[in-house]
Each structure stands twice: as C-alpha cells, then as structure tokens.
PDB file of N, CA and C and ligand atoms in Angstrom:
ATOM      1  N   MET A  28      -2.752   4.604 -19.404  1.00  0.00           N
ATOM      2  CA  MET A  28      -2.522   3.439 -18.576  1.00  0.00           C
ATOM      3  C   MET A  28      -2.766   3.804 -17.080  1.00  0.00           C
ATOM      4  N   THR A  29      -3.414   3.123 -16.406  1.00  0.00           N
ATOM      5  CA  THR A  29      -3.678   3.330 -14.975  1.00  0.00           C
ATOM      6  C   THR A  29      -2.966   2.308 -14.125  1.00  0.00           C
ATOM      7  N   GLY A  30      -2.813   2.543 -12.881  1.00  0.00           N
ATOM      8  CA  GLY A  30      -2.250   1.527 -11.956  1.00  0.00           C
ATOM      9  C   GLY A  30      -2.299   2.198 -10.586  1.00  0.00           C
ATOM     10  N   THR A  31      -1.809   1.496  -9.598  1.00  0.00           N
ATOM     11  CA  THR A  31      -1.839   1.853  -8.254  1.00  0.00           C
ATOM     12  C   THR A  31      -0.364   1.959  -7.739  1.00  0.00           C
ATOM     13  N   SER A  32      -0.107   3.015  -7.159  1.00  0.00           N
ATOM     14  CA  SER A  32       1.273   3.053  -6.547  1.00  0.00           C
ATOM     15  C   SER A  32       1.210   3.117  -5.119  1.00  0.00           C
ATOM     16  N   LEU A  33       2.134   2.571  -4.474  1.00  0.00           N
ATOM     17  CA  LEU A  33       2.123   2.451  -3.066  1.00  0.00           C
ATOM     18  C   LEU A  33       2.995   3.385  -2.341  1.00  0.00           C
ATOM     19  N   ARG A  34       2.559   3.891  -1.186  1.00  0.00           N
ATOM     20  CA  ARG A  34       3.451   4.757  -0.423  1.00  0.00           C
ATOM     21  C   ARG A  34       3.526   3.955   0.965  1.00  0.00           C
ATOM     22  N   VAL A  35       4.704   3.708   1.455  1.00  0.00           N
ATOM     23  CA  VAL A  35       4.963   2.925   2.566  1.00  0.00           C
ATOM     24  C   VAL A  35       5.462   3.792   3.838  1.00  0.00           C
ATOM     25  N   SER A  36       4.921   3.545   4.919  1.00  0.00           N
ATOM     26  CA  SER A  36       5.446   4.303   6.007  1.00  0.00           C
ATOM     27  C   SER A  36       5.640   3.224   7.185  1.00  0.00           C
ATOM     28  N   VAL A  37       6.632   3.554   8.076  1.00  0.00           N
ATOM     29  CA  VAL A  37       6.920   2.654   9.151  1.00  0.00           C
ATOM     30  C   VAL A  37       6.926   3.426  10.450  1.00  0.00           C
ATOM     31  N   ASP A  38       6.471   2.788  11.519  1.00  0.00           N
ATOM     32  CA  ASP A  38       6.538   3.408  12.888  1.00  0.00           C
ATOM     33  C   ASP A  38       7.604   2.733  13.554  1.00  0.00           C
ATOM     34  N   ARG A  39       8.829   3.324  13.661  1.00  0.00           N
ATOM     35  CA  ARG A  39       9.977   2.596  14.314  1.00  0.00           C
ATOM     36  C   ARG A  39       9.711   2.488  15.869  1.00  0.00           C
ATOM     37  N   ASP A  40       8.967   3.358  16.435  1.00  0.00           N
ATOM     38  CA  ASP A  40       8.710   3.263  17.901  1.00  0.00           C
ATOM     39  C   ASP A  40       7.891   2.077  18.232  1.00  0.00           C
ATOM     40  N   ARG A  41       7.110   1.631  17.228  1.00  0.00           N
ATOM     41  CA  ARG A  41       6.221   0.418  17.467  1.00  0.00           C
ATOM     42  C   ARG A  41       7.045  -0.831  17.156  1.00  0.00           C
ATOM     43  N   CYS A  42       7.858  -0.743  16.220  1.00  0.00           N
ATOM     44  CA  CYS A  42       8.621  -1.865  15.740  1.00  0.00           C
ATOM     45  C   CYS A  42       9.414  -2.649  16.850  1.00  0.00           C
ATOM     46  N   VAL A  43       9.233  -4.030  16.835  1.00  0.00           N
ATOM     47  CA  VAL A  43       9.964  -4.934  17.798  1.00  0.00           C
ATOM     48  C   VAL A  43      11.129  -5.634  17.216  1.00  0.00           C
ATOM     49  N   GLY A  44      11.421  -5.403  16.005  1.00  0.00           N
ATOM     50  CA  GLY A  44      12.530  -5.882  15.393  1.00  0.00           C
ATOM     51  C   GLY A  44      12.556  -7.324  14.974  1.00  0.00           C
ATOM     52  N   THR A  45      11.409  -7.901  14.678  1.00  0.00           N
ATOM     53  CA  THR A  45      11.390  -9.330  14.364  1.00  0.00           C
ATOM     54  C   THR A  45      11.969  -9.660  13.049  1.00  0.00           C
ATOM     55  N   GLY A  46      12.004  -8.673  12.142  1.00  0.00           N
ATOM     56  CA  GLY A  46      12.687  -8.937  10.885  1.00  0.00           C
ATOM     57  C   GLY A  46      11.758  -9.502   9.764  1.00  0.00           C
ATOM     58  N   GLY A  47      10.479  -9.760  10.066  1.00  0.00           N
ATOM     59  CA  GLY A  47       9.598 -10.399   9.123  1.00  0.00           C
ATOM     60  C   GLY A  47       9.344  -9.539   7.889  1.00  0.00           C
ATOM     61  N   CYS A  48       9.389  -8.254   8.119  1.00  0.00           N
ATOM     62  CA  CYS A  48       9.218  -7.438   6.909  1.00  0.00           C
ATOM     63  C   CYS A  48      10.442  -7.524   6.041  1.00  0.00           C
ATOM     64  N   VAL A  49      11.584  -7.648   6.483  1.00  0.00           N
ATOM     65  CA  VAL A  49      12.784  -7.822   5.699  1.00  0.00           C
ATOM     66  C   VAL A  49      12.838  -8.997   4.973  1.00  0.00           C
ATOM     67  N   PHE A  50      12.317 -10.116   5.739  1.00  0.00           N
ATOM     68  CA  PHE A  50      12.322 -11.388   4.999  1.00  0.00           C
ATOM     69  C   PHE A  50      11.300 -11.415   3.813  1.00  0.00           C
ATOM     70  N   ALA A  51      10.270 -10.548   3.999  1.00  0.00           N
ATOM     71  CA  ALA A  51       9.240 -10.598   2.954  1.00  0.00           C
ATOM     72  C   ALA A  51       9.567  -9.705   1.808  1.00  0.00           C
ATOM     73  N   ALA A  52      10.268  -8.506   2.150  1.00  0.00           N
ATOM     74  CA  ALA A  52      10.477  -7.543   1.054  1.00  0.00           C
ATOM     75  C   ALA A  52      11.854  -6.881   1.402  1.00  0.00           C
ATOM     76  N   GLU A  53      12.806  -7.553   1.050  1.00  0.00           N
ATOM     77  CA  GLU A  53      14.197  -7.033   1.473  1.00  0.00           C
ATOM     78  C   GLU A  53      14.677  -5.794   0.614  1.00  0.00           C
ATOM     79  N   GLU A  54      13.936  -5.530  -0.475  1.00  0.00           N
ATOM     80  CA  GLU A  54      14.193  -4.394  -1.367  1.00  0.00           C
ATOM     81  C   GLU A  54      13.645  -3.140  -0.683  1.00  0.00           C
ATOM     82  N   VAL A  55      12.715  -3.368   0.232  1.00  0.00           N
ATOM     83  CA  VAL A  55      11.978  -2.219   0.772  1.00  0.00           C
ATOM     84  C   VAL A  55      12.388  -1.998   2.288  1.00  0.00           C
ATOM     85  N   PHE A  56      12.564  -3.077   2.937  1.00  0.00           N
ATOM     86  CA  PHE A  56      12.899  -2.943   4.485  1.00  0.00           C
ATOM     87  C   PHE A  56      14.290  -3.510   4.663  1.00  0.00           C
ATOM     88  N   ASP A  57      14.735  -2.812   5.636  1.00  0.00           N
ATOM     89  CA  ASP A  57      15.997  -3.211   6.296  1.00  0.00           C
ATOM     90  C   ASP A  57      15.886  -3.038   7.825  1.00  0.00           C
ATOM     91  N   GLN A  58      16.907  -3.604   8.566  1.00  0.00           N
ATOM     92  CA  GLN A  58      16.969  -3.345  10.016  1.00  0.00           C
ATOM     93  C   GLN A  58      18.133  -2.693  10.446  1.00  0.00           C
ATOM     94  N   ASN A  59      17.966  -1.786  11.398  1.00  0.00           N
ATOM     95  CA  ASN A  59      19.031  -0.932  11.903  1.00  0.00           C
ATOM     96  C   ASN A  59      20.071  -1.921  12.656  1.00  0.00           C
ATOM     97  N   ASP A  60      21.229  -1.689  12.401  1.00  0.00           N
ATOM     98  CA  ASP A  60      22.305  -2.498  13.040  1.00  0.00           C
ATOM     99  C   ASP A  60      22.427  -2.375  14.405  1.00  0.00           C
ATOM    100  N   GLU A  61      22.013  -1.150  14.886  1.00  0.00           N
ATOM    101  CA  GLU A  61      22.087  -0.940  16.389  1.00  0.00           C
ATOM    102  C   GLU A  61      20.994  -1.566  17.193  1.00  0.00           C
ATOM    103  N   ASP A  62      19.798  -1.116  16.770  1.00  0.00           N
ATOM    104  CA  ASP A  62      18.607  -1.527  17.586  1.00  0.00           C
ATOM    105  C   ASP A  62      17.791  -2.620  16.909  1.00  0.00           C
ATOM    106  N   GLY A  63      18.056  -3.038  15.781  1.00  0.00           N
ATOM    107  CA  GLY A  63      17.251  -4.075  15.041  1.00  0.00           C
ATOM    108  C   GLY A  63      15.898  -3.650  14.519  1.00  0.00           C
ATOM    109  N   ARG A  64      15.695  -2.348  14.714  1.00  0.00           N
ATOM    110  CA  ARG A  64      14.234  -1.864  14.261  1.00  0.00           C
ATOM    111  C   ARG A  64      14.332  -1.562  12.833  1.00  0.00           C
ATOM    112  N   VAL A  65      13.127  -1.465  12.197  1.00  0.00           N
ATOM    113  CA  VAL A  65      12.992  -1.329  10.827  1.00  0.00           C
ATOM    114  C   VAL A  65      13.571  -0.118  10.290  1.00  0.00           C
ATOM    115  N   VAL A  66      14.051  -0.215   9.084  1.00  0.00           N
ATOM    116  CA  VAL A  66      14.528   0.951   8.265  1.00  0.00           C
ATOM    117  C   VAL A  66      13.915   0.818   7.035  1.00  0.00           C
ATOM    118  N   LEU A  67      13.269   1.931   6.534  1.00  0.00           N
ATOM    119  CA  LEU A  67      12.609   1.963   5.215  1.00  0.00           C
ATOM    120  C   LEU A  67      13.612   2.282   4.173  1.00  0.00           C
ATOM    121  N   ARG A  68      13.716   1.390   3.172  1.00  0.00           N
ATOM    122  CA  ARG A  68      14.775   1.653   2.109  1.00  0.00           C
ATOM    123  C   ARG A  68      14.172   2.544   0.963  1.00  0.00           C
ATOM    124  N   THR A  69      12.859   2.310   0.740  1.00  0.00           N
ATOM    125  CA  THR A  69      12.228   3.122  -0.275  1.00  0.00           C
ATOM    126  C   THR A  69      10.777   3.359   0.179  1.00  0.00           C
ATOM    127  N   GLU A  70      10.430   4.634   0.094  1.00  0.00           N
ATOM    128  CA  GLU A  70       8.986   4.934   0.363  1.00  0.00           C
ATOM    129  C   GLU A  70       8.009   4.739  -0.610  1.00  0.00           C
ATOM    130  N   TYR A  71       8.438   4.606  -1.879  1.00  0.00           N
ATOM    131  CA  TYR A  71       7.611   4.311  -3.132  1.00  0.00           C
ATOM    132  C   TYR A  71       8.039   3.154  -3.810  1.00  0.00           C
ATOM    133  N   PRO A  72       7.813   1.995  -3.341  1.00  0.00           N
ATOM    134  CA  PRO A  72       8.203   0.690  -4.124  1.00  0.00           C
ATOM    135  C   PRO A  72       7.396   0.623  -5.330  1.00  0.00           C
ATOM    136  N   GLY A  73       8.021   0.089  -6.342  1.00  0.00           N
ATOM    137  CA  GLY A  73       7.289  -0.108  -7.745  1.00  0.00           C
ATOM    138  C   GLY A  73       6.191  -1.167  -7.574  1.00  0.00           C
ATOM    139  N   PRO A  74       5.389  -1.219  -8.562  1.00  0.00           N
ATOM    140  CA  PRO A  74       4.260  -2.222  -8.613  1.00  0.00           C
ATOM    141  C   PRO A  74       4.788  -3.738  -8.487  1.00  0.00           C
ATOM    142  N   ASP A  75       5.953  -3.985  -9.017  1.00  0.00           N
ATOM    143  CA  ASP A  75       6.517  -5.265  -8.907  1.00  0.00           C
ATOM    144  C   ASP A  75       6.801  -5.742  -7.577  1.00  0.00           C
ATOM    145  N   LEU A  76       6.851  -4.733  -6.477  1.00  0.00           N
ATOM    146  CA  LEU A  76       7.106  -5.141  -5.263  1.00  0.00           C
ATOM    147  C   LEU A  76       5.863  -5.124  -4.308  1.00  0.00           C
ATOM    148  N   ALA A  77       4.701  -4.761  -4.977  1.00  0.00           N
ATOM    149  CA  ALA A  77       3.483  -4.502  -4.091  1.00  0.00           C
ATOM    150  C   ALA A  77       3.109  -5.796  -3.304  1.00  0.00           C
ATOM    151  N   GLU A  78       3.119  -6.918  -4.060  1.00  0.00           N
ATOM    152  CA  GLU A  78       2.854  -8.105  -3.267  1.00  0.00           C
ATOM    153  C   GLU A  78       3.620  -8.411  -2.114  1.00  0.00           C
ATOM    154  N   ALA A  79       4.941  -8.289  -2.275  1.00  0.00           N
ATOM    155  CA  ALA A  79       5.840  -8.443  -1.285  1.00  0.00           C
ATOM    156  C   ALA A  79       5.660  -7.414   0.015  1.00  0.00           C
ATOM    157  N   VAL A  80       5.301  -6.317  -0.359  1.00  0.00           N
ATOM    158  CA  VAL A  80       5.065  -5.254   0.612  1.00  0.00           C
ATOM    159  C   VAL A  80       3.864  -5.631   1.496  1.00  0.00           C
ATOM    160  N   ARG A  81       2.704  -6.115   0.693  1.00  0.00           N
ATOM    161  CA  ARG A  81       1.677  -6.552   1.452  1.00  0.00           C
ATOM    162  C   ARG A  81       1.899  -7.754   2.381  1.00  0.00           C
ATOM    163  N   GLN A  82       2.711  -8.500   1.879  1.00  0.00           N
ATOM    164  CA  GLN A  82       3.035  -9.662   2.824  1.00  0.00           C
ATOM    165  C   GLN A  82       3.758  -9.204   4.044  1.00  0.00           C
ATOM    166  N   ALA A  83       4.631  -8.195   3.831  1.00  0.00           N
ATOM    167  CA  ALA A  83       5.356  -7.595   4.860  1.00  0.00           C
ATOM    168  C   ALA A  83       4.420  -7.015   5.994  1.00  0.00           C
ATOM    169  N   VAL A  84       3.359  -6.371   5.472  1.00  0.00           N
ATOM    170  CA  VAL A  84       2.316  -5.738   6.313  1.00  0.00           C
ATOM    171  C   VAL A  84       1.646  -6.946   7.132  1.00  0.00           C
ATOM    172  N   ASP A  85       1.336  -8.022   6.514  1.00  0.00           N
ATOM    173  CA  ASP A  85       0.640  -9.144   7.154  1.00  0.00           C
ATOM    174  C   ASP A  85       1.478  -9.723   8.161  1.00  0.00           C
ATOM    175  N   VAL A  86       2.861  -9.799   7.978  1.00  0.00           N
ATOM    176  CA  VAL A  86       3.593 -10.559   8.990  1.00  0.00           C
ATOM    177  C   VAL A  86       4.023  -9.734  10.133  1.00  0.00           C
ATOM    178  N   CYS A  87       3.935  -8.509   9.999  1.00  0.00           N
ATOM    179  CA  CYS A  87       4.310  -7.539  11.089  1.00  0.00           C
ATOM    180  C   CYS A  87       3.454  -7.790  12.301  1.00  0.00           C
ATOM    181  N   PRO A  88       3.915  -8.167  13.523  1.00  0.00           N
ATOM    182  CA  PRO A  88       3.082  -8.498  14.532  1.00  0.00           C
ATOM    183  C   PRO A  88       2.603  -7.256  15.300  1.00  0.00           C
ATOM    184  N   VAL A  89       3.144  -6.108  15.099  1.00  0.00           N
ATOM    185  CA  VAL A  89       2.709  -4.969  15.861  1.00  0.00           C
ATOM    186  C   VAL A  89       2.123  -3.821  14.955  1.00  0.00           C
ATOM    187  N   TYR A  90       1.752  -4.190  13.771  1.00  0.00           N
ATOM    188  CA  TYR A  90       1.189  -3.203  12.897  1.00  0.00           C
ATOM    189  C   TYR A  90       2.051  -1.932  12.736  1.00  0.00           C
ATOM    190  N   ALA A  91       3.291  -2.075  12.482  1.00  0.00           N
ATOM    191  CA  ALA A  91       4.220  -0.974  12.448  1.00  0.00           C
ATOM    192  C   ALA A  91       4.316  -0.439  10.957  1.00  0.00           C
ATOM    193  N   ILE A  92       3.796  -1.170  10.019  1.00  0.00           N
ATOM    194  CA  ILE A  92       3.868  -0.850   8.677  1.00  0.00           C
ATOM    195  C   ILE A  92       2.497  -0.345   8.111  1.00  0.00           C
ATOM    196  N   ALA A  93       2.442   0.840   7.515  1.00  0.00           N
ATOM    197  CA  ALA A  93       1.339   1.369   6.848  1.00  0.00           C
ATOM    198  C   ALA A  93       1.456   1.594   5.422  1.00  0.00           C
ATOM    199  N   LEU A  94       0.356   1.351   4.659  1.00  0.00           N
ATOM    200  CA  LEU A  94       0.427   1.576   3.232  1.00  0.00           C
ATOM    201  C   LEU A  94      -0.704   2.553   2.874  1.00  0.00           C
ATOM    202  N   ALA A  95      -0.298   3.358   2.013  1.00  0.00           N
ATOM    203  CA  ALA A  95      -1.274   4.214   1.399  1.00  0.00           C
ATOM    204  C   ALA A  95      -1.279   4.013  -0.165  1.00  0.00           C
ATOM    205  N   GLU A  96      -2.454   3.822  -0.779  1.00  0.00           N
ATOM    206  CA  GLU A  96      -2.429   3.515  -2.202  1.00  0.00           C
ATOM    207  C   GLU A  96      -3.003   4.767  -3.011  1.00  0.00           C
ATOM    208  N   LYS A  97      -2.342   4.993  -4.105  1.00  0.00           N
ATOM    209  CA  LYS A  97      -2.684   6.104  -4.953  1.00  0.00           C
ATOM    210  C   LYS A  97      -2.921   5.674  -6.244  1.00  0.00           C
ATOM    211  N   GLU A  98      -4.072   6.040  -6.835  1.00  0.00           N
ATOM    212  CA  GLU A  98      -4.319   5.627  -8.164  1.00  0.00           C
ATOM    213  C   GLU A  98      -3.610   6.539  -9.155  1.00  0.00           C
ATOM    214  N   ASN A  99      -2.907   5.865 -10.067  1.00  0.00           N
ATOM    215  CA  ASN A  99      -2.272   6.675 -11.104  1.00  0.00           C
ATOM    216  C   ASN A  99      -3.216   6.899 -12.280  1.00  0.00           C
ATOM    217  N   GLY A 100      -2.781   7.551 -13.254  1.00  0.00           N
ATOM    218  CA  GLY A 100      -3.622   7.746 -14.487  1.00  0.00           C
ATOM    219  C   GLY A 100      -4.341   9.017 -14.348  1.00  0.00           C
ATOM    220  N   ARG A 101      -5.062   9.225 -15.351  1.00  0.00           N
ATOM    221  CA  ARG A 101      -5.911  10.470 -15.471  1.00  0.00           C
ATOM    222  C   ARG A 101      -7.226  10.188 -16.088  1.00  0.00           C
TER     223      ARG A 101
HETATM  224  S1  LIG B  28       7.928  -6.917  10.819  1.00  0.00           S
HETATM  225 FE1  LIG B  28       7.229  -5.232  11.995  1.00  0.00          FE
HETATM  226  S2  LIG B  28       8.036  -5.584  13.991  1.00  0.00           S
HETATM  227 FE2  LIG B  28       9.220  -6.874  12.503  1.00  0.00          FE
HETATM  228  S3  LIG B  28      10.923  -5.628  11.902  1.00  0.00           S
HETATM  229 FE3  LIG B  28       9.370  -5.262  10.379  1.00  0.00          FE
HETATM  230  S4  LIG B  28       8.336  -3.439  11.176  1.00  0.00           S
HETATM  231 FE4  LIG B  28       9.497  -4.265  12.916  1.00  0.00          FE
END
C-alpha cells in the first residue's frame, strides 16, 4: 500500500497570529497564549488531516506554513 505523508513546519517569526490555521485544522495547529503566534501540535499529521492542513496553508496570509510530502510505500 502506498500513500503520501505530510510533514508540516511553521515559521513563527513570520506568523501574525490570525488564527486561520487553527480554525482550519485545530488538531495540528494551536496559538501561543502569550503572543498569539502559531504552535505546531504535530509535525506529522495523518492522511485524514491532509485536507485540513492544506486549507490551513491556503488561509495563512503570510505563508508561514510549509508542507513537505513524502511518498510512502516501496
Ligand atoms: S494562519 Fe498563518 S498567520 Fe495565522 S496563526 Fe496560522 S501561521 Fe500564523
């Protein structure tokens, strides 16, 4: 069986704390209580969260979220 796994990274320096990513995928993103900037909850979200993570990337106004995709399988 093959599939694609995602690796998520965030740039907190770039983040302006809109919370859009949290709204799109609260399982993956959170906001720091102090500065409101993004906190990554999981670097490797499962395939069931891929769509939500892509939405988070789309709504981020400052391109602070990056995705790397890795093909699984052999
Ligand atoms: S959507 Fe972008 S700017 Fe907004 S909190 Fe998330 S990472 Fe930060």
